[in-house]
Short mmCIF file of N, CA and C in Angstrom, two decimals:
data_model
loop_
_atom_site.label_atom_id
_atom_site.label_comp_id
_atom_site.label_asym_id
_atom_site.label_seq_id
_atom_site.Cartn_x
_atom_site.Cartn_y
_atom_site.Cartn_z
N UNK A 870 10.26 62.98 23.78
CA UNK A 870 11.07 62.44 24.91
C UNK A 870 11.46 60.81 24.45
N UNK A 871 13.16 60.64 25.04
CA UNK A 871 13.36 59.02 24.36
C UNK A 871 13.39 58.92 25.55
N UNK A 872 12.94 56.90 26.00
CA UNK A 872 13.13 56.84 27.62
C UNK A 872 14.52 56.49 27.03
N UNK A 873 15.64 56.28 25.99
CA UNK A 873 17.30 55.34 26.37
C UNK A 873 17.36 56.66 27.40
N UNK A 874 16.55 58.16 27.30
CA UNK A 874 18.22 59.09 27.74
C UNK A 874 16.83 59.35 29.05
N UNK A 875 16.82 58.73 29.71
CA UNK A 875 15.80 59.07 31.10
C UNK A 875 15.98 57.73 31.72
N UNK A 876 16.90 57.86 31.98
CA UNK A 876 17.41 55.88 33.05
C UNK A 876 16.08 56.00 34.00
N UNK A 877 16.64 56.86 34.91
CA UNK A 877 15.30 56.69 36.34
C UNK A 877 13.97 56.16 36.06
N UNK A 878 13.55 56.92 34.87
CA UNK A 878 12.21 56.87 34.69
C UNK A 878 11.56 55.35 33.86
N UNK A 879 13.14 54.54 33.55
CA UNK A 879 12.76 53.67 33.21
C UNK A 879 12.63 52.71 34.29
N UNK A 880 13.79 52.84 35.29
CA UNK A 880 13.58 52.12 36.10
C UNK A 880 12.74 52.21 37.81
N UNK A 881 12.45 52.68 37.37
CA UNK A 881 10.69 53.77 38.10
C UNK A 881 9.70 52.86 36.97
N UNK A 882 9.07 52.58 36.22
CA UNK A 882 8.06 51.76 34.38
C UNK A 882 9.21 50.45 35.38
N UNK A 883 9.65 49.55 35.33
CA UNK A 883 10.14 48.98 36.02
C UNK A 883 9.36 48.82 37.18
N UNK A 884 9.97 49.34 38.12
CA UNK A 884 9.00 48.79 39.51
C UNK A 884 7.79 48.62 39.81
N UNK A 885 6.93 49.87 38.44
CA UNK A 885 5.45 49.60 38.72
C UNK A 885 4.74 48.45 38.89
N UNK A 886 4.12 47.78 39.73
CA UNK A 886 3.36 46.84 40.11
C UNK A 886 2.56 45.91 38.30
N UNK A 887 3.14 45.04 38.40
CA UNK A 887 2.19 43.91 36.84
C UNK A 887 0.88 44.85 36.08
N UNK A 888 0.53 44.82 37.36
CA UNK A 888 -0.92 45.29 36.28
C UNK A 888 -1.39 46.22 36.02
N UNK A 889 -0.70 47.52 37.12
CA UNK A 889 -0.18 48.42 36.28
C UNK A 889 0.72 48.85 35.25
N UNK A 890 1.64 48.42 34.70
CA UNK A 890 2.53 48.23 33.51
C UNK A 890 1.75 47.95 32.46
N UNK A 891 0.28 46.75 32.61
CA UNK A 891 -0.05 45.75 32.19
C UNK A 891 -1.38 47.12 31.38
N UNK A 892 -1.83 48.51 31.67
CA UNK A 892 -2.54 48.64 31.68
C UNK A 892 -2.16 50.75 31.24
N UNK A 893 -0.95 50.21 30.43
CA UNK A 893 -0.03 51.47 30.06
C UNK A 893 0.32 50.50 29.20
N UNK A 894 0.41 49.85 29.42
CA UNK A 894 0.98 49.19 27.36
C UNK A 894 -0.24 48.98 26.95
N UNK A 895 -1.44 48.66 27.53
CA UNK A 895 -2.80 48.74 26.43
C UNK A 895 -2.66 50.03 25.63
N UNK A 896 -3.24 51.18 27.08
CA UNK A 896 -3.38 52.36 26.42
C UNK A 896 -1.78 52.70 25.53
N UNK A 897 -1.45 52.21 25.67
CA UNK A 897 0.29 52.91 24.37
C UNK A 897 -0.18 52.41 23.66
N UNK A 898 -0.20 51.39 23.22
CA UNK A 898 -0.65 49.83 22.11
C UNK A 898 -2.29 50.44 21.26
N UNK A 899 -2.66 51.04 21.96
CA UNK A 899 -4.25 51.29 21.14
C UNK A 899 -3.99 52.49 20.20
N UNK A 900 -2.90 53.96 20.77
CA UNK A 900 -2.55 54.45 20.56
C UNK A 900 -2.06 54.69 18.33
N UNK A 901 -1.58 52.97 17.93
CA UNK A 901 -0.19 53.15 17.62
C UNK A 901 -1.22 51.82 16.75
N UNK A 902 -1.89 52.16 15.42
CA UNK A 902 -2.39 51.36 14.25
C UNK A 902 -1.01 50.65 14.07
N UNK A 903 -0.33 50.18 13.45
CA UNK A 903 0.58 49.71 12.91
C UNK A 903 0.78 48.49 13.60
N UNK A 904 1.91 49.42 15.66
CA UNK A 904 1.68 48.77 16.56
C UNK A 904 0.77 47.37 16.73
N UNK A 905 -0.40 48.31 16.68
CA UNK A 905 -1.70 47.01 17.42
C UNK A 905 -1.48 45.84 16.18
N UNK A 906 -1.42 45.83 15.04
CA UNK A 906 -1.67 45.41 13.78
C UNK A 906 -0.12 44.38 13.76
N UNK A 907 0.36 44.37 14.12
CA UNK A 907 1.78 44.11 14.11
C UNK A 907 1.54 42.94 15.75
N UNK A 908 1.18 43.23 16.84
CA UNK A 908 1.30 42.54 17.61
C UNK A 908 0.35 41.38 17.52
N UNK A 909 -0.86 41.60 16.70
CA UNK A 909 -1.55 41.04 16.28
C UNK A 909 -1.37 39.80 15.47
N UNK A 910 -0.74 40.54 14.58
CA UNK A 910 0.29 39.20 13.82
C UNK A 910 0.73 38.42 14.15
N UNK A 911 1.99 38.71 15.23
CA UNK A 911 2.67 38.64 15.60
C UNK A 911 2.10 37.56 16.98
N UNK A 912 1.18 37.92 17.73
CA UNK A 912 0.72 36.44 18.38
C UNK A 912 -0.52 35.89 17.97
N UNK A 913 -1.56 36.14 17.12
CA UNK A 913 -2.55 35.85 16.63
C UNK A 913 -2.01 34.98 15.43
N UNK A 914 -1.19 35.81 15.05
CA UNK A 914 -1.18 34.59 13.54
C UNK A 914 0.38 33.95 13.28
N UNK A 915 -0.27 33.07 11.77
CA UNK A 915 1.31 32.53 11.24
C UNK A 915 1.56 32.32 10.46
N UNK A 916 2.99 31.24 10.11
CA UNK A 916 2.85 31.35 8.23
C UNK A 916 1.83 31.61 7.54
N UNK A 917 0.93 30.46 7.80
CA UNK A 917 0.36 30.44 6.75
C UNK A 917 -0.81 31.93 6.57
N UNK A 918 -1.05 32.03 7.72
CA UNK A 918 -1.11 33.82 7.83
C UNK A 918 -1.29 34.90 6.77
N UNK A 919 -0.05 34.46 6.90
CA UNK A 919 1.11 35.08 5.94
C UNK A 919 1.20 35.02 4.85
N UNK A 920 1.36 33.67 4.52
CA UNK A 920 0.80 33.81 2.52
C UNK A 920 -0.40 34.18 2.53
N UNK A 921 -1.61 33.54 3.27
CA UNK A 921 -2.85 34.44 3.21
C UNK A 921 -2.12 36.05 2.69
N UNK A 922 -1.86 36.79 3.43
CA UNK A 922 -2.02 37.92 3.77
C UNK A 922 -1.28 38.31 2.03
N UNK A 923 -0.21 37.80 2.06
CA UNK A 923 0.39 38.00 0.47
C UNK A 923 -0.46 38.02 -0.74
N UNK A 924 -0.68 36.97 -0.44
CA UNK A 924 -1.93 36.23 -2.06
C UNK A 924 -3.13 37.20 -2.26
N UNK A 925 -3.81 38.37 -0.75
CA UNK A 925 -4.29 39.32 -0.31
C UNK A 925 -4.14 40.31 -1.28
N UNK A 926 -3.57 40.49 -1.17
CA UNK A 926 -2.69 42.47 -1.29
C UNK A 926 -1.73 42.14 -2.87
N UNK A 927 -1.52 40.41 -2.83
CA UNK A 927 -0.72 40.82 -4.93
C UNK A 927 -2.33 40.29 -5.50
N UNK A 928 -3.69 40.15 -5.13
CA UNK A 928 -4.89 40.32 -5.55
C UNK A 928 -5.45 41.50 -6.06
N UNK A 929 -5.32 42.48 -4.96
CA UNK A 929 -5.94 43.65 -5.01
C UNK A 929 -5.00 44.26 -5.80
N UNK A 930 -3.44 44.26 -6.13
CA UNK A 930 -2.38 44.81 -6.87
C UNK A 930 -3.06 44.51 -8.07
N UNK A 931 -2.95 42.55 -9.14
CA UNK A 931 -3.77 42.29 -9.70
C UNK A 931 -4.92 43.00 -10.08
N UNK A 932 -5.63 43.51 -9.45
CA UNK A 932 -7.10 44.08 -9.70
C UNK A 932 -6.80 45.34 -10.04
N UNK A 933 -6.46 45.85 -9.41
CA UNK A 933 -5.99 47.74 -9.36
C UNK A 933 -5.36 47.75 -10.84
N UNK A 934 -4.24 47.44 -11.38
CA UNK A 934 -3.47 46.88 -12.60
C UNK A 934 -4.69 46.53 -13.33
N UNK A 935 -5.26 45.75 -13.20
CA UNK A 935 -6.04 45.54 -14.41
C UNK A 935 -7.52 46.91 -14.52
N UNK A 936 -7.81 47.14 -13.33
CA UNK A 936 -8.56 48.73 -13.73
C UNK A 936 -7.59 49.33 -14.73
N UNK A 937 -6.31 50.06 -14.38
CA UNK A 937 -5.72 50.74 -14.86
C UNK A 937 -5.60 50.44 -16.48
N UNK A 938 -5.38 49.47 -16.42
CA UNK A 938 -5.45 48.68 -17.97
C UNK A 938 -7.15 48.76 -18.85
N UNK A 939 -7.66 48.54 -18.11
CA UNK A 939 -9.18 48.57 -18.92
C UNK A 939 -9.85 49.44 -18.32
N UNK A 940 -10.30 50.16 -17.38
CA UNK A 940 -11.37 51.17 -17.37
C UNK A 940 -10.85 52.59 -18.26
N UNK A 941 -10.00 52.84 -18.74
CA UNK A 941 -9.48 53.92 -19.10
C UNK A 941 -8.59 54.92 -18.34
N UNK A 942 -8.11 54.61 -17.28
CA UNK A 942 -7.56 54.91 -17.21
C UNK A 942 -5.58 55.23 -17.46
N UNK A 943 -5.66 55.43 -18.24
CA UNK A 943 -4.48 55.49 -19.34
C UNK A 943 -3.71 56.75 -19.46
N UNK A 944 -3.74 57.45 -18.09
CA UNK A 944 -3.02 59.01 -18.73
C UNK A 944 -2.44 58.64 -17.10
N UNK A 945 -0.98 59.08 -17.28
CA UNK A 945 0.83 59.08 -16.47
C UNK A 945 -0.17 59.75 -14.91
N UNK A 946 -1.03 60.26 -14.54
CA UNK A 946 -1.64 60.55 -12.89
C UNK A 946 -2.02 59.38 -12.62
N UNK A 947 -3.08 59.52 -13.27
CA UNK A 947 -4.16 58.00 -12.83
C UNK A 947 -3.07 56.96 -11.99
N UNK A 948 -2.44 56.82 -12.95
CA UNK A 948 -1.31 55.57 -12.85
C UNK A 948 -0.69 55.55 -11.64
N UNK A 949 0.13 56.84 -11.55
CA UNK A 949 1.33 57.40 -10.59
C UNK A 949 0.33 57.44 -8.90
N UNK A 950 -0.91 58.01 -9.19
CA UNK A 950 -1.95 58.07 -8.15
C UNK A 950 -1.62 55.97 -7.24
N UNK A 951 -2.54 55.31 -8.79
CA UNK A 951 -2.89 54.41 -7.61
C UNK A 951 -1.67 53.14 -7.35
N UNK A 952 -0.42 53.81 -8.24
CA UNK A 952 1.24 53.27 -7.52
C UNK A 952 1.58 53.66 -6.66
N UNK A 953 1.54 54.56 -5.90
CA UNK A 953 1.76 55.22 -4.32
C UNK A 953 0.88 54.26 -4.09
N UNK A 954 -0.59 54.45 -4.07
CA UNK A 954 -1.43 53.87 -3.36
C UNK A 954 -1.27 52.35 -2.62
N UNK A 955 -0.46 51.80 -3.98
CA UNK A 955 -0.45 49.96 -4.21
C UNK A 955 1.01 49.93 -3.47
N UNK A 956 1.85 51.01 -3.58
CA UNK A 956 3.63 50.91 -2.99
C UNK A 956 3.55 51.19 -1.30
N UNK A 957 2.38 52.46 -0.91
CA UNK A 957 1.75 52.46 0.66
C UNK A 957 1.58 50.71 1.07
N UNK A 958 0.71 50.21 0.37
CA UNK A 958 -0.02 48.98 0.88
C UNK A 958 1.07 48.32 1.10
N UNK A 959 1.61 47.84 0.34
CA UNK A 959 3.33 47.14 0.50
C UNK A 959 3.71 47.44 1.22
N UNK A 960 4.05 48.40 1.85
CA UNK A 960 5.01 48.82 2.82
C UNK A 960 4.60 49.03 3.99
N UNK A 961 2.95 48.97 3.91
CA UNK A 961 1.82 48.95 5.34
C UNK A 961 2.45 47.42 6.04
N UNK A 962 2.69 46.24 4.76
CA UNK A 962 2.67 45.20 5.46
C UNK A 962 3.35 44.27 5.16
N UNK A 963 4.43 45.04 5.07
CA UNK A 963 6.11 45.44 5.81
C UNK A 963 6.03 45.51 7.00
N UNK A 964 5.56 46.86 7.34
CA UNK A 964 5.57 47.26 8.91
C UNK A 964 4.77 46.28 9.64
N UNK A 965 4.07 45.68 9.28
CA UNK A 965 3.13 44.68 10.01
C UNK A 965 3.73 43.75 9.90
N UNK A 966 3.47 42.55 9.25
CA UNK A 966 4.32 41.58 9.29
C UNK A 966 6.09 41.10 8.86
N UNK A 967 6.85 42.16 9.32
CA UNK A 967 8.38 42.46 9.58
C UNK A 967 8.78 41.47 8.35
N UNK A 968 8.08 40.98 7.79
CA UNK A 968 8.86 39.97 6.81
C UNK A 968 9.54 40.56 5.25
N UNK A 969 10.43 40.41 5.21
CA UNK A 969 11.44 41.38 3.94
C UNK A 969 11.02 40.81 2.58
N UNK A 970 10.60 39.44 2.94
CA UNK A 970 10.75 38.78 1.42
C UNK A 970 10.10 38.67 0.65
N UNK A 971 8.57 38.18 1.22
CA UNK A 971 7.12 39.04 0.49
C UNK A 971 7.11 40.41 0.24
N UNK A 972 7.53 41.43 1.08
CA UNK A 972 7.15 42.79 0.72
C UNK A 972 7.75 42.48 -0.56
N UNK A 973 9.59 42.07 -0.47
CA UNK A 973 10.59 42.12 -1.81
C UNK A 973 9.32 41.87 -3.13
N UNK A 974 8.78 40.90 -2.50
CA UNK A 974 8.14 39.41 -3.35
C UNK A 974 6.74 41.32 -4.58
N UNK A 975 6.32 41.63 -3.26
CA UNK A 975 5.13 42.43 -3.25
C UNK A 975 5.20 43.21 -4.77
N UNK A 976 6.55 44.16 -4.07
CA UNK A 976 7.27 44.98 -4.65
C UNK A 976 7.55 44.42 -6.27
N UNK A 977 7.53 43.92 -6.36
CA UNK A 977 8.80 42.95 -7.77
C UNK A 977 7.86 43.21 -8.34
N UNK A 978 6.47 42.52 -7.86
CA UNK A 978 5.42 41.95 -8.82
C UNK A 978 4.90 43.19 -9.58
N UNK A 979 4.92 44.44 -8.28
CA UNK A 979 3.95 45.33 -8.47
C UNK A 979 4.88 46.53 -9.82
N UNK A 980 5.82 46.19 -9.83
CA UNK A 980 6.92 46.65 -10.60
C UNK A 980 6.96 46.46 -11.83
N UNK A 981 6.56 45.05 -11.48
CA UNK A 981 6.86 44.03 -13.09
C UNK A 981 5.58 44.49 -13.74
N UNK A 982 4.88 45.35 -13.45
CA UNK A 982 2.87 44.66 -14.02
C UNK A 982 2.79 46.48 -14.29
N UNK A 983 3.39 47.66 -13.52
CA UNK A 983 2.49 49.17 -13.71
C UNK A 983 2.78 49.35 -14.67
N UNK A 984 2.10 49.59 -15.30
CA UNK A 984 2.46 50.60 -16.64
C UNK A 984 3.60 51.78 -16.69
N UNK A 985 4.08 52.08 -17.31
CA UNK A 985 4.59 53.18 -17.60
C UNK A 985 4.65 53.78 -18.43
N UNK A 986 4.51 53.09 -19.28
CA UNK A 986 5.56 53.64 -20.95
C UNK A 986 3.96 53.99 -21.20
N UNK A 987 3.46 55.49 -21.09
CA UNK A 987 2.80 56.23 -21.56
C UNK A 987 3.20 57.73 -22.33
N UNK A 988 2.83 57.68 -23.87
CA UNK A 988 3.22 58.37 -24.57
C UNK A 988 2.08 59.85 -24.48
N UNK A 989 3.01 60.37 -24.35
CA UNK A 989 2.02 61.46 -23.89
C UNK A 989 2.96 63.10 -24.88
N UNK A 990 2.21 63.81 -25.56
CA UNK A 990 3.51 65.02 -26.21
C UNK A 990 3.77 65.59 -25.06
N UNK A 991 4.67 66.22 -25.85
CA UNK A 991 5.57 67.14 -24.72
C UNK A 991 5.19 68.08 -24.32
N UNK A 992 3.97 69.18 -24.76
CA UNK A 992 3.68 69.57 -23.91
C UNK A 992 2.35 70.07 -23.97
N UNK A 993 2.06 68.90 -23.43
CA UNK A 993 0.78 68.08 -22.81
C UNK A 993 1.03 68.57 -21.41
N UNK A 994 -0.52 68.60 -20.49
CA UNK A 994 -0.44 68.58 -19.33
C UNK A 994 -0.27 67.63 -18.45
N UNK A 995 -0.41 66.18 -19.29
CA UNK A 995 0.09 65.03 -18.67
C UNK A 995 1.52 64.49 -18.72
N UNK A 996 2.38 65.84 -19.38
CA UNK A 996 4.09 65.10 -19.43
C UNK A 996 4.70 65.79 -18.05
N UNK A 997 3.84 66.42 -17.43
CA UNK A 997 5.03 66.77 -16.18
C UNK A 997 4.58 65.30 -15.30
N UNK A 998 3.30 64.43 -15.19
CA UNK A 998 3.02 63.58 -14.15
C UNK A 998 3.51 62.34 -14.99
N UNK A 999 3.90 62.22 -16.55
CA UNK A 999 4.72 61.37 -16.95
C UNK A 999 6.34 61.10 -16.16
N UNK A 1000 6.24 62.66 -16.33
CA UNK A 1000 8.03 62.33 -15.89
C UNK A 1000 8.18 61.85 -13.97
N UNK A 1001 6.49 62.14 -13.60
CA UNK A 1001 6.69 62.24 -12.45
C UNK A 1001 6.89 60.97 -12.05
N UNK A 1002 5.79 60.14 -13.20
CA UNK A 1002 5.77 58.57 -12.61
C UNK A 1002 7.14 57.59 -12.99
N UNK A 1003 7.68 58.59 -14.34
CA UNK A 1003 9.25 58.13 -14.58
C UNK A 1003 9.95 57.64 -13.90
N UNK A 1004 9.68 58.76 -12.50
CA UNK A 1004 11.27 59.58 -11.89
C UNK A 1004 10.79 57.89 -10.84
N UNK A 1005 9.26 58.24 -9.92
CA UNK A 1005 9.26 57.60 -9.46
C UNK A 1005 9.33 55.66 -9.48
N UNK A 1006 9.03 55.48 -10.16
CA UNK A 1006 9.68 54.36 -10.87
C UNK A 1006 11.28 53.89 -11.20
N UNK A 1007 11.95 54.56 -11.55
CA UNK A 1007 12.99 54.17 -11.21
C UNK A 1007 13.66 54.51 -9.54
N UNK A 1008 13.22 55.15 -9.08
CA UNK A 1008 13.55 54.90 -7.47
C UNK A 1008 13.38 54.26 -7.29
N UNK A 1009 11.92 53.54 -7.00
CA UNK A 1009 11.06 52.34 -6.88
C UNK A 1009 11.74 51.03 -7.12
N UNK A 1010 12.81 51.70 -8.39
CA UNK A 1010 13.44 49.71 -8.73
C UNK A 1010 14.71 49.82 -8.11
N UNK A 1011 15.51 51.04 -8.17
CA UNK A 1011 16.61 51.20 -7.25
C UNK A 1011 16.70 50.65 -6.13
N UNK A 1012 16.01 50.88 -4.78
CA UNK A 1012 15.91 50.26 -4.03
C UNK A 1012 15.12 49.12 -3.72
N UNK A 1013 14.43 48.48 -4.44
CA UNK A 1013 14.31 47.12 -4.88
C UNK A 1013 15.12 46.88 -5.00
N UNK A 1014 16.23 46.91 -6.54
CA UNK A 1014 17.66 46.42 -6.39
C UNK A 1014 18.47 46.50 -4.79
N UNK A 1015 19.00 47.98 -3.96
CA UNK A 1015 19.30 47.42 -3.26
C UNK A 1015 19.12 46.10 -1.87
N UNK A 1016 17.82 46.57 -1.76
CA UNK A 1016 17.12 45.16 -1.25
C UNK A 1016 17.43 43.99 -1.35
N UNK A 1017 17.16 43.86 -3.30
CA UNK A 1017 17.77 42.85 -3.40
C UNK A 1017 19.25 42.07 -2.96
N UNK A 1018 19.96 43.36 -2.90
CA UNK A 1018 21.19 42.87 -2.48
C UNK A 1018 21.90 42.32 -1.78
N UNK A 1019 20.60 43.52 -0.10
CA UNK A 1019 20.11 42.78 1.12
C UNK A 1019 20.14 40.91 1.04
N UNK A 1020 19.51 40.23 0.36
CA UNK A 1020 18.50 39.36 0.56
C UNK A 1020 19.61 37.68 0.40
N UNK A 1021 19.41 36.70 0.78
CA UNK A 1021 20.05 35.50 1.25
C UNK A 1021 20.70 35.09 -0.77
N UNK A 1022 22.00 34.45 -1.24
CA UNK A 1022 22.57 34.04 -2.25
C UNK A 1022 21.27 33.57 -2.84
N UNK A 1023 20.99 32.54 -2.28
CA UNK A 1023 19.33 31.82 -2.78
C UNK A 1023 18.92 32.22 -3.16
N UNK A 1024 18.06 33.18 -2.90
CA UNK A 1024 17.13 33.46 -2.56
C UNK A 1024 16.98 34.78 -4.44
N UNK A 1025 18.00 35.32 -4.03
CA UNK A 1025 18.87 36.21 -5.03
C UNK A 1025 18.51 35.04 -6.88
N UNK A 1026 19.30 34.32 -6.41
CA UNK A 1026 18.73 33.23 -7.19
C UNK A 1026 17.62 33.31 -7.86
N UNK A 1027 17.17 32.67 -7.31
CA UNK A 1027 15.63 32.47 -7.22
C UNK A 1027 15.03 33.62 -8.13
N UNK A 1028 15.04 34.86 -7.61
CA UNK A 1028 14.42 35.64 -8.07
C UNK A 1028 15.02 36.64 -8.82
N UNK A 1029 16.51 36.30 -9.65
CA UNK A 1029 17.78 36.77 -10.53
C UNK A 1029 17.03 37.30 -11.86
N UNK A 1030 15.65 36.17 -12.17
CA UNK A 1030 15.49 36.36 -14.00
C UNK A 1030 14.25 37.52 -13.65
N UNK A 1031 13.28 37.85 -12.31
CA UNK A 1031 12.51 38.51 -12.67
C UNK A 1031 13.25 39.90 -12.07
N UNK A 1032 14.76 40.06 -11.64
CA UNK A 1032 15.20 41.28 -11.27
C UNK A 1032 15.39 42.05 -12.82
N UNK A 1033 16.18 40.48 -13.81
CA UNK A 1033 17.04 41.14 -14.32
C UNK A 1033 15.77 41.76 -15.55
N UNK A 1034 13.93 41.03 -16.09
CA UNK A 1034 13.13 41.69 -16.55
C UNK A 1034 12.89 43.02 -15.86
N UNK A 1035 12.77 42.58 -15.14
CA UNK A 1035 13.05 44.48 -14.47
C UNK A 1035 13.74 45.15 -14.57
N UNK A 1036 14.62 45.06 -14.80
CA UNK A 1036 15.79 45.90 -15.10
C UNK A 1036 15.88 46.42 -16.62
N UNK A 1037 15.55 45.44 -17.52
CA UNK A 1037 14.88 45.59 -19.22
C UNK A 1037 13.14 46.72 -18.56
N UNK A 1038 12.85 46.54 -18.05
CA UNK A 1038 12.28 47.33 -17.78
C UNK A 1038 12.39 48.84 -17.87
N UNK A 1039 13.11 48.96 -17.14
CA UNK A 1039 13.48 50.08 -16.47
C UNK A 1039 14.72 51.04 -17.61
N UNK A 1040 14.65 49.88 -18.41
CA UNK A 1040 16.33 50.69 -19.46
C UNK A 1040 16.37 51.38 -19.69
N UNK A 1041 14.86 51.73 -20.60
CA UNK A 1041 14.64 53.12 -20.44
C UNK A 1041 14.22 54.77 -20.11
N UNK A 1042 13.61 54.29 -19.11
CA UNK A 1042 14.57 55.24 -17.76
C UNK A 1042 14.94 56.07 -17.35
N UNK A 1043 16.14 55.09 -17.09
CA UNK A 1043 17.24 55.00 -16.48
C UNK A 1043 17.93 56.74 -17.40
N UNK A 1044 17.60 57.97 -17.60
CA UNK A 1044 18.42 58.83 -17.62
C UNK A 1044 16.97 59.78 -17.05
N UNK A 1045 15.96 59.55 -17.16
CA UNK A 1045 15.42 60.86 -16.39
C UNK A 1045 15.88 60.54 -14.53
N UNK A 1046 16.17 60.35 -14.23
CA UNK A 1046 17.04 60.78 -12.71
C UNK A 1046 18.05 59.82 -12.83
N UNK A 1047 19.32 60.60 -11.93
CA UNK A 1047 20.46 59.95 -11.49
C UNK A 1047 20.45 59.63 -10.58
N UNK A 1048 21.02 58.31 -9.80
CA UNK A 1048 20.92 57.58 -8.92
C UNK A 1048 22.14 57.81 -8.61
N UNK A 1049 22.22 57.56 -6.98
CA UNK A 1049 23.32 57.77 -6.57
C UNK A 1049 24.43 56.40 -6.98
N UNK A 1050 24.23 55.56 -7.79
CA UNK A 1050 24.37 54.01 -8.11
C UNK A 1050 23.60 54.03 -9.67
N UNK A 1051 24.05 54.15 -10.95
CA UNK A 1051 23.96 54.28 -11.49
C UNK A 1051 23.08 52.80 -11.93
N UNK A 1052 21.84 52.49 -12.39
CA UNK A 1052 21.28 50.61 -12.52
C UNK A 1052 21.83 50.16 -13.54
N UNK A 1053 22.48 48.92 -13.31
CA UNK A 1053 23.24 47.70 -13.80
C UNK A 1053 22.11 47.65 -15.32
N UNK A 1054 22.69 47.07 -16.11
CA UNK A 1054 21.03 45.81 -17.12
C UNK A 1054 21.21 44.58 -16.95
N UNK A 1055 21.60 44.54 -16.13
CA UNK A 1055 21.52 42.70 -15.23
C UNK A 1055 22.09 42.25 -13.64
N UNK A 1056 21.26 42.17 -12.87
CA UNK A 1056 22.24 41.52 -11.53
C UNK A 1056 22.88 39.71 -11.77
#
């Protein structure tokens, strides 16, 4: 049920006493975890907290990536699982903070450092996961490239070298999936 479709309900809500509106608002907010976190961030945190959140998530990404490299998680199945979890964490960060630049930088950091070059046999059980990892990686790169084009030109200039490095990393996997617009060699 959309509130915009029921104009009389909207007017009745506006006519409620202030105390009752506050009570209803708090009940509604409590049901949505992301909204609660977003309001906490917006009302109680500042730019320093955003930087701390970004640093904390960067260190989590680095820690997981070092675990992938060190603990023998050298198969595409576990890398894909960890990759999806980390992307989910970055997307959650974006929903809570509504800061496109920090989310972009986190995704760029993750994509630059996630291993995708697993050498598995064509008929190996892991070859299917290797292909899924490559597809997920290319789709994430294409999505990040679309986000890059929406950034301000000064920010694009600052991130150009990292984006070119990412596109160079993605070059061998371009043929795995055909995106709507082919990935360029450079930005």
